[in-house]
Amino acid sequence: MPEPSVFSQIISGEIEVPRVYEDDLCIVIRDRSPQAPTHLLIIPRKPLANLSEANGDDKPLLGHLMWVAAELGRKLGLEGYRLVVNNGRSAGQTVFHLHIHLLAQREMREQDLAAH
């Protein structure tokens, strides 16, 4: 069995990190290496390694993660933001627990990528 990801350890409380938001399906934390003034990570409690691992039963969870992103955008008064999901090592994924990057408060360019 693979080692638990750092996100699994954060979710379990083994590693303490301040949470921006949490509910029964996900948590949201600030990225420790932000690529923008606002750089949040929306992390499902379910330990999916990446988006490709999701199946039909995960549709409500995936929709919820997008809703959380929109809700955070509204609550933080963000005019615009970018959502990024890296799927696999070749796409820049370094933590193999599905998560969405929410980046805001800087001009975004097409070539900007968020790793993790």
JSON list of N, CA and C in Angstrom, two decimals, residues 33-79:
[
{"chain": "A", "resi": 33, "resn": "SER", "atom": "N", "xyz": [3.80, 27.21, -1.41]},
{"chain": "A", "resi": 33, "resn": "SER", "atom": "CA", "xyz": [4.65, 27.88, -2.39]},
{"chain": "A", "resi": 33, "resn": "SER", "atom": "C", "xyz": [3.75, 28.61, -3.39]},
{"chain": "A", "resi": 34, "resn": "PRO", "atom": "N", "xyz": [3.12, 29.69, -2.95]},
{"chain": "A", "resi": 34, "resn": "PRO", "atom": "CA", "xyz": [2.11, 30.33, -3.79]},
{"chain": "A", "resi": 34, "resn": "PRO", "atom": "C", "xyz": [2.66, 30.89, -5.10]},
{"chain": "A", "resi": 35, "resn": "GLN", "atom": "N", "xyz": [1.87, 30.71, -6.15]},
{"chain": "A", "resi": 35, "resn": "GLN", "atom": "CA", "xyz": [2.20, 31.22, -7.47]},
{"chain": "A", "resi": 35, "resn": "GLN", "atom": "C", "xyz": [1.42, 32.50, -7.77]},
{"chain": "A", "resi": 36, "resn": "ALA", "atom": "N", "xyz": [0.60, 32.95, -6.81]},
{"chain": "A", "resi": 36, "resn": "ALA", "atom": "CA", "xyz": [-0.20, 34.16, -6.94]},
{"chain": "A", "resi": 36, "resn": "ALA", "atom": "C", "xyz": [-0.50, 34.64, -5.52]},
{"chain": "A", "resi": 37, "resn": "PRO", "atom": "N", "xyz": [-0.88, 35.92, -5.35]},
{"chain": "A", "resi": 37, "resn": "PRO", "atom": "CA", "xyz": [-1.21, 36.40, -4.01]},
{"chain": "A", "resi": 37, "resn": "PRO", "atom": "C", "xyz": [-2.28, 35.56, -3.31]},
{"chain": "A", "resi": 38, "resn": "THR", "atom": "N", "xyz": [-3.26, 35.10, -4.05]},
{"chain": "A", "resi": 38, "resn": "THR", "atom": "CA", "xyz": [-4.22, 34.12, -3.53]},
{"chain": "A", "resi": 38, "resn": "THR", "atom": "C", "xyz": [-3.95, 32.82, -4.25]},
{"chain": "A", "resi": 39, "resn": "HIS", "atom": "N", "xyz": [-3.51, 31.80, -3.50]},
{"chain": "A", "resi": 39, "resn": "HIS", "atom": "CA", "xyz": [-3.26, 30.47, -4.07]},
{"chain": "A", "resi": 39, "resn": "HIS", "atom": "C", "xyz": [-3.74, 29.45, -3.04]},
{"chain": "A", "resi": 40, "resn": "LEU", "atom": "N", "xyz": [-4.95, 28.94, -3.30]},
{"chain": "A", "resi": 40, "resn": "LEU", "atom": "CA", "xyz": [-5.57, 27.97, -2.42]},
{"chain": "A", "resi": 40, "resn": "LEU", "atom": "C", "xyz": [-5.58, 26.59, -3.05]},
{"chain": "A", "resi": 41, "resn": "LEU", "atom": "N", "xyz": [-5.59, 25.57, -2.22]},
{"chain": "A", "resi": 41, "resn": "LEU", "atom": "CA", "xyz": [-5.70, 24.19, -2.67]},
{"chain": "A", "resi": 41, "resn": "LEU", "atom": "C", "xyz": [-7.00, 23.61, -2.14]},
{"chain": "A", "resi": 42, "resn": "ILE", "atom": "N", "xyz": [-7.85, 23.16, -3.05]},
{"chain": "A", "resi": 42, "resn": "ILE", "atom": "CA", "xyz": [-9.13, 22.55, -2.70]},
{"chain": "A", "resi": 42, "resn": "ILE", "atom": "C", "xyz": [-8.92, 21.04, -2.81]},
{"chain": "A", "resi": 43, "resn": "ILE", "atom": "N", "xyz": [-8.99, 20.36, -1.67]},
{"chain": "A", "resi": 43, "resn": "ILE", "atom": "CA", "xyz": [-8.56, 18.96, -1.58]},
{"chain": "A", "resi": 43, "resn": "ILE", "atom": "C", "xyz": [-9.72, 18.10, -1.10]},
{"chain": "A", "resi": 44, "resn": "PRO", "atom": "N", "xyz": [-10.13, 17.11, -1.89]},
{"chain": "A", "resi": 44, "resn": "PRO", "atom": "CA", "xyz": [-11.20, 16.22, -1.41]},
{"chain": "A", "resi": 44, "resn": "PRO", "atom": "C", "xyz": [-10.68, 15.33, -0.28]},
{"chain": "A", "resi": 45, "resn": "ARG", "atom": "N", "xyz": [-11.56, 15.01, 0.64]},
{"chain": "A", "resi": 45, "resn": "ARG", "atom": "CA", "xyz": [-11.18, 14.08, 1.71]},
{"chain": "A", "resi": 45, "resn": "ARG", "atom": "C", "xyz": [-10.96, 12.67, 1.13]},
{"chain": "A", "resi": 46, "resn": "LYS", "atom": "N", "xyz": [-11.68, 12.34, 0.08]},
{"chain": "A", "resi": 46, "resn": "LYS", "atom": "CA", "xyz": [-11.50, 11.03, -0.57]},
{"chain": "A", "resi": 46, "resn": "LYS", "atom": "C", "xyz": [-10.13, 11.02, -1.25]},
{"chain": "A", "resi": 47, "resn": "PRO", "atom": "N", "xyz": [-9.31, 10.01, -0.98]},
{"chain": "A", "resi": 47, "resn": "PRO", "atom": "CA", "xyz": [-7.94, 10.01, -1.50]},
{"chain": "A", "resi": 47, "resn": "PRO", "atom": "C", "xyz": [-7.81, 9.49, -2.94]},
{"chain": "A", "resi": 48, "resn": "LEU", "atom": "N", "xyz": [-8.33, 10.26, -3.89]},
{"chain": "A", "resi": 48, "resn": "LEU", "atom": "CA", "xyz": [-8.11, 9.94, -5.31]},
{"chain": "A", "resi": 48, "resn": "LEU", "atom": "C", "xyz": [-6.72, 10.44, -5.68]},
{"chain": "A", "resi": 49, "resn": "ALA", "atom": "N", "xyz": [-5.92, 9.63, -6.34]},
{"chain": "A", "resi": 49, "resn": "ALA", "atom": "CA", "xyz": [-4.57, 10.05, -6.71]},
{"chain": "A", "resi": 49, "resn": "ALA", "atom": "C", "xyz": [-4.60, 11.22, -7.68]},
{"chain": "A", "resi": 50, "resn": "ASN", "atom": "N", "xyz": [-5.51, 11.18, -8.64]},
{"chain": "A", "resi": 50, "resn": "ASN", "atom": "CA", "xyz": [-5.63, 12.26, -9.61]},
{"chain": "A", "resi": 50, "resn": "ASN", "atom": "C", "xyz": [-7.00, 12.19, -10.28]},
{"chain": "A", "resi": 51, "resn": "LEU", "atom": "N", "xyz": [-7.28, 13.11, -11.17]},
{"chain": "A", "resi": 51, "resn": "LEU", "atom": "CA", "xyz": [-8.58, 13.18, -11.81]},
{"chain": "A", "resi": 51, "resn": "LEU", "atom": "C", "xyz": [-8.90, 11.93, -12.63]},
{"chain": "A", "resi": 52, "resn": "SER", "atom": "N", "xyz": [-7.88, 11.34, -13.23]},
{"chain": "A", "resi": 52, "resn": "SER", "atom": "CA", "xyz": [-8.10, 10.13, -14.03]},
{"chain": "A", "resi": 52, "resn": "SER", "atom": "C", "xyz": [-8.62, 8.96, -13.21]},
{"chain": "A", "resi": 53, "resn": "GLU", "atom": "N", "xyz": [-8.40, 8.99, -11.91]},
{"chain": "A", "resi": 53, "resn": "GLU", "atom": "CA", "xyz": [-8.86, 7.92, -11.04]},
{"chain": "A", "resi": 53, "resn": "GLU", "atom": "C", "xyz": [-10.34, 8.04, -10.68]},
{"chain": "A", "resi": 54, "resn": "ALA", "atom": "N", "xyz": [-10.93, 9.21, -10.91]},
{"chain": "A", "resi": 54, "resn": "ALA", "atom": "CA", "xyz": [-12.33, 9.43, -10.58]},
{"chain": "A", "resi": 54, "resn": "ALA", "atom": "C", "xyz": [-13.21, 8.57, -11.48]},
{"chain": "A", "resi": 55, "resn": "ASN", "atom": "N", "xyz": [-14.34, 8.11, -10.94]},
{"chain": "A", "resi": 55, "resn": "ASN", "atom": "CA", "xyz": [-15.28, 7.34, -11.73]},
{"chain": "A", "resi": 55, "resn": "ASN", "atom": "C", "xyz": [-16.67, 7.98, -11.63]},
{"chain": "A", "resi": 56, "resn": "GLY", "atom": "N", "xyz": [-17.66, 7.34, -12.20]},
{"chain": "A", "resi": 56, "resn": "GLY", "atom": "CA", "xyz": [-19.02, 7.89, -12.21]},
{"chain": "A", "resi": 56, "resn": "GLY", "atom": "C", "xyz": [-19.55, 8.22, -10.83]},
{"chain": "A", "resi": 57, "resn": "ASP", "atom": "N", "xyz": [-19.19, 7.42, -9.84]},
{"chain": "A", "resi": 57, "resn": "ASP", "atom": "CA", "xyz": [-19.65, 7.68, -8.47]},
{"chain": "A", "resi": 57, "resn": "ASP", "atom": "C", "xyz": [-19.06, 8.96, -7.90]},
{"chain": "A", "resi": 58, "resn": "ASP", "atom": "N", "xyz": [-17.99, 9.47, -8.51]},
{"chain": "A", "resi": 58, "resn": "ASP", "atom": "CA", "xyz": [-17.33, 10.67, -8.00]},
{"chain": "A", "resi": 58, "resn": "ASP", "atom": "C", "xyz": [-17.88, 11.96, -8.60]},
{"chain": "A", "resi": 59, "resn": "LYS", "atom": "N", "xyz": [-18.85, 11.88, -9.50]},
{"chain": "A", "resi": 59, "resn": "LYS", "atom": "CA", "xyz": [-19.39, 13.09, -10.12]},
{"chain": "A", "resi": 59, "resn": "LYS", "atom": "C", "xyz": [-19.90, 14.10, -9.09]},
{"chain": "A", "resi": 60, "resn": "PRO", "atom": "N", "xyz": [-20.67, 13.69, -8.07]},
{"chain": "A", "resi": 60, "resn": "PRO", "atom": "CA", "xyz": [-21.12, 14.68, -7.08]},
{"chain": "A", "resi": 60, "resn": "PRO", "atom": "C", "xyz": [-19.94, 15.33, -6.33]},
{"chain": "A", "resi": 61, "resn": "LEU", "atom": "N", "xyz": [-18.92, 14.57, -6.02]},
{"chain": "A", "resi": 61, "resn": "LEU", "atom": "CA", "xyz": [-17.74, 15.11, -5.34]},
{"chain": "A", "resi": 61, "resn": "LEU", "atom": "C", "xyz": [-17.05, 16.14, -6.23]},
{"chain": "A", "resi": 62, "resn": "LEU", "atom": "N", "xyz": [-16.84, 15.79, -7.49]},
{"chain": "A", "resi": 62, "resn": "LEU", "atom": "CA", "xyz": [-16.15, 16.71, -8.41]},
{"chain": "A", "resi": 62, "resn": "LEU", "atom": "C", "xyz": [-16.96, 18.00, -8.57]},
{"chain": "A", "resi": 63, "resn": "GLY", "atom": "N", "xyz": [-18.26, 17.89, -8.67]},
{"chain": "A", "resi": 63, "resn": "GLY", "atom": "CA", "xyz": [-19.11, 19.08, -8.75]},
{"chain": "A", "resi": 63, "resn": "GLY", "atom": "C", "xyz": [-19.02, 19.91, -7.48]},
{"chain": "A", "resi": 64, "resn": "HIS", "atom": "N", "xyz": [-18.96, 19.24, -6.34]},
{"chain": "A", "resi": 64, "resn": "HIS", "atom": "CA", "xyz": [-18.84, 19.95, -5.06]},
{"chain": "A", "resi": 64, "resn": "HIS", "atom": "C", "xyz": [-17.54, 20.73, -4.99]},
{"chain": "A", "resi": 65, "resn": "LEU", "atom": "N", "xyz": [-16.44, 20.14, -5.45]},
{"chain": "A", "resi": 65, "resn": "LEU", "atom": "CA", "xyz": [-15.15, 20.84, -5.43]},
{"chain": "A", "resi": 65, "resn": "LEU", "atom": "C", "xyz": [-15.22, 22.12, -6.27]},
{"chain": "A", "resi": 66, "resn": "MET", "atom": "N", "xyz": [-15.89, 22.06, -7.41]},
{"chain": "A", "resi": 66, "resn": "MET", "atom": "CA", "xyz": [-16.06, 23.25, -8.25]},
{"chain": "A", "resi": 66, "resn": "MET", "atom": "C", "xyz": [-16.94, 24.28, -7.55]},
{"chain": "A", "resi": 67, "resn": "TRP", "atom": "N", "xyz": [-18.00, 23.83, -6.88]},
{"chain": "A", "resi": 67, "resn": "TRP", "atom": "CA", "xyz": [-18.87, 24.74, -6.15]},
{"chain": "A", "resi": 67, "resn": "TRP", "atom": "C", "xyz": [-18.08, 25.44, -5.03]},
{"chain": "A", "resi": 68, "resn": "VAL", "atom": "N", "xyz": [-17.24, 24.68, -4.32]},
{"chain": "A", "resi": 68, "resn": "VAL", "atom": "CA", "xyz": [-16.42, 25.27, -3.26]},
{"chain": "A", "resi": 68, "resn": "VAL", "atom": "C", "xyz": [-15.51, 26.35, -3.84]},
{"chain": "A", "resi": 69, "resn": "ALA", "atom": "N", "xyz": [-14.92, 26.10, -4.99]},
{"chain": "A", "resi": 69, "resn": "ALA", "atom": "CA", "xyz": [-14.07, 27.10, -5.64]},
{"chain": "A", "resi": 69, "resn": "ALA", "atom": "C", "xyz": [-14.88, 28.38, -5.92]},
{"chain": "A", "resi": 70, "resn": "ALA", "atom": "N", "xyz": [-16.06, 28.22, -6.48]},
{"chain": "A", "resi": 70, "resn": "ALA", "atom": "CA", "xyz": [-16.90, 29.38, -6.78]},
{"chain": "A", "resi": 70, "resn": "ALA", "atom": "C", "xyz": [-17.32, 30.11, -5.50]},
{"chain": "A", "resi": 71, "resn": "GLU", "atom": "N", "xyz": [-17.66, 29.36, -4.48]},
{"chain": "A", "resi": 71, "resn": "GLU", "atom": "CA", "xyz": [-18.07, 29.96, -3.20]},
{"chain": "A", "resi": 71, "resn": "GLU", "atom": "C", "xyz": [-16.92, 30.75, -2.58]},
{"chain": "A", "resi": 72, "resn": "LEU", "atom": "N", "xyz": [-15.71, 30.20, -2.62]},
{"chain": "A", "resi": 72, "resn": "LEU", "atom": "CA", "xyz": [-14.55, 30.92, -2.10]},
{"chain": "A", "resi": 72, "resn": "LEU", "atom": "C", "xyz": [-14.30, 32.19, -2.91]},
{"chain": "A", "resi": 73, "resn": "GLY", "atom": "N", "xyz": [-14.44, 32.10, -4.22]},
{"chain": "A", "resi": 73, "resn": "GLY", "atom": "CA", "xyz": [-14.29, 33.28, -5.06]},
{"chain": "A", "resi": 73, "resn": "GLY", "atom": "C", "xyz": [-15.26, 34.37, -4.65]},
{"chain": "A", "resi": 74, "resn": "ARG", "atom": "N", "xyz": [-16.52, 33.99, -4.41]},
{"chain": "A", "resi": 74, "resn": "ARG", "atom": "CA", "xyz": [-17.52, 34.98, -3.97]},
{"chain": "A", "resi": 74, "resn": "ARG", "atom": "C", "xyz": [-17.17, 35.54, -2.60]},
{"chain": "A", "resi": 75, "resn": "LYS", "atom": "N", "xyz": [-16.87, 34.66, -1.64]},
{"chain": "A", "resi": 75, "resn": "LYS", "atom": "CA", "xyz": [-16.60, 35.11, -0.27]},
{"chain": "A", "resi": 75, "resn": "LYS", "atom": "C", "xyz": [-15.35, 35.98, -0.17]},
{"chain": "A", "resi": 76, "resn": "LEU", "atom": "N", "xyz": [-14.36, 35.70, -1.01]},
{"chain": "A", "resi": 76, "resn": "LEU", "atom": "CA", "xyz": [-13.12, 36.48, -0.99]},
{"chain": "A", "resi": 76, "resn": "LEU", "atom": "C", "xyz": [-13.21, 37.72, -1.89]},
{"chain": "A", "resi": 77, "resn": "GLY", "atom": "N", "xyz": [-14.32, 37.88, -2.58]},
{"chain": "A", "resi": 77, "resn": "GLY", "atom": "CA", "xyz": [-14.51, 39.03, -3.45]},
{"chain": "A", "resi": 77, "resn": "GLY", "atom": "C", "xyz": [-13.57, 39.05, -4.64]},
{"chain": "A", "resi": 78, "resn": "LEU", "atom": "N", "xyz": [-13.25, 37.87, -5.15]},
{"chain": "A", "resi": 78, "resn": "LEU", "atom": "CA", "xyz": [-12.31, 37.78, -6.26]},
{"chain": "A", "resi": 78, "resn": "LEU", "atom": "C", "xyz": [-13.01, 38.11, -7.57]},
{"chain": "A", "resi": 79, "resn": "GLU", "atom": "N", "xyz": [-12.48, 39.07, -8.29]},
{"chain": "A", "resi": 79, "resn": "GLU", "atom": "CA", "xyz": [-13.06, 39.44, -9.58]},
{"chain": "A", "resi": 79, "resn": "GLU", "atom": "C", "xyz": [-12.88, 38.33, -10.61]}
]
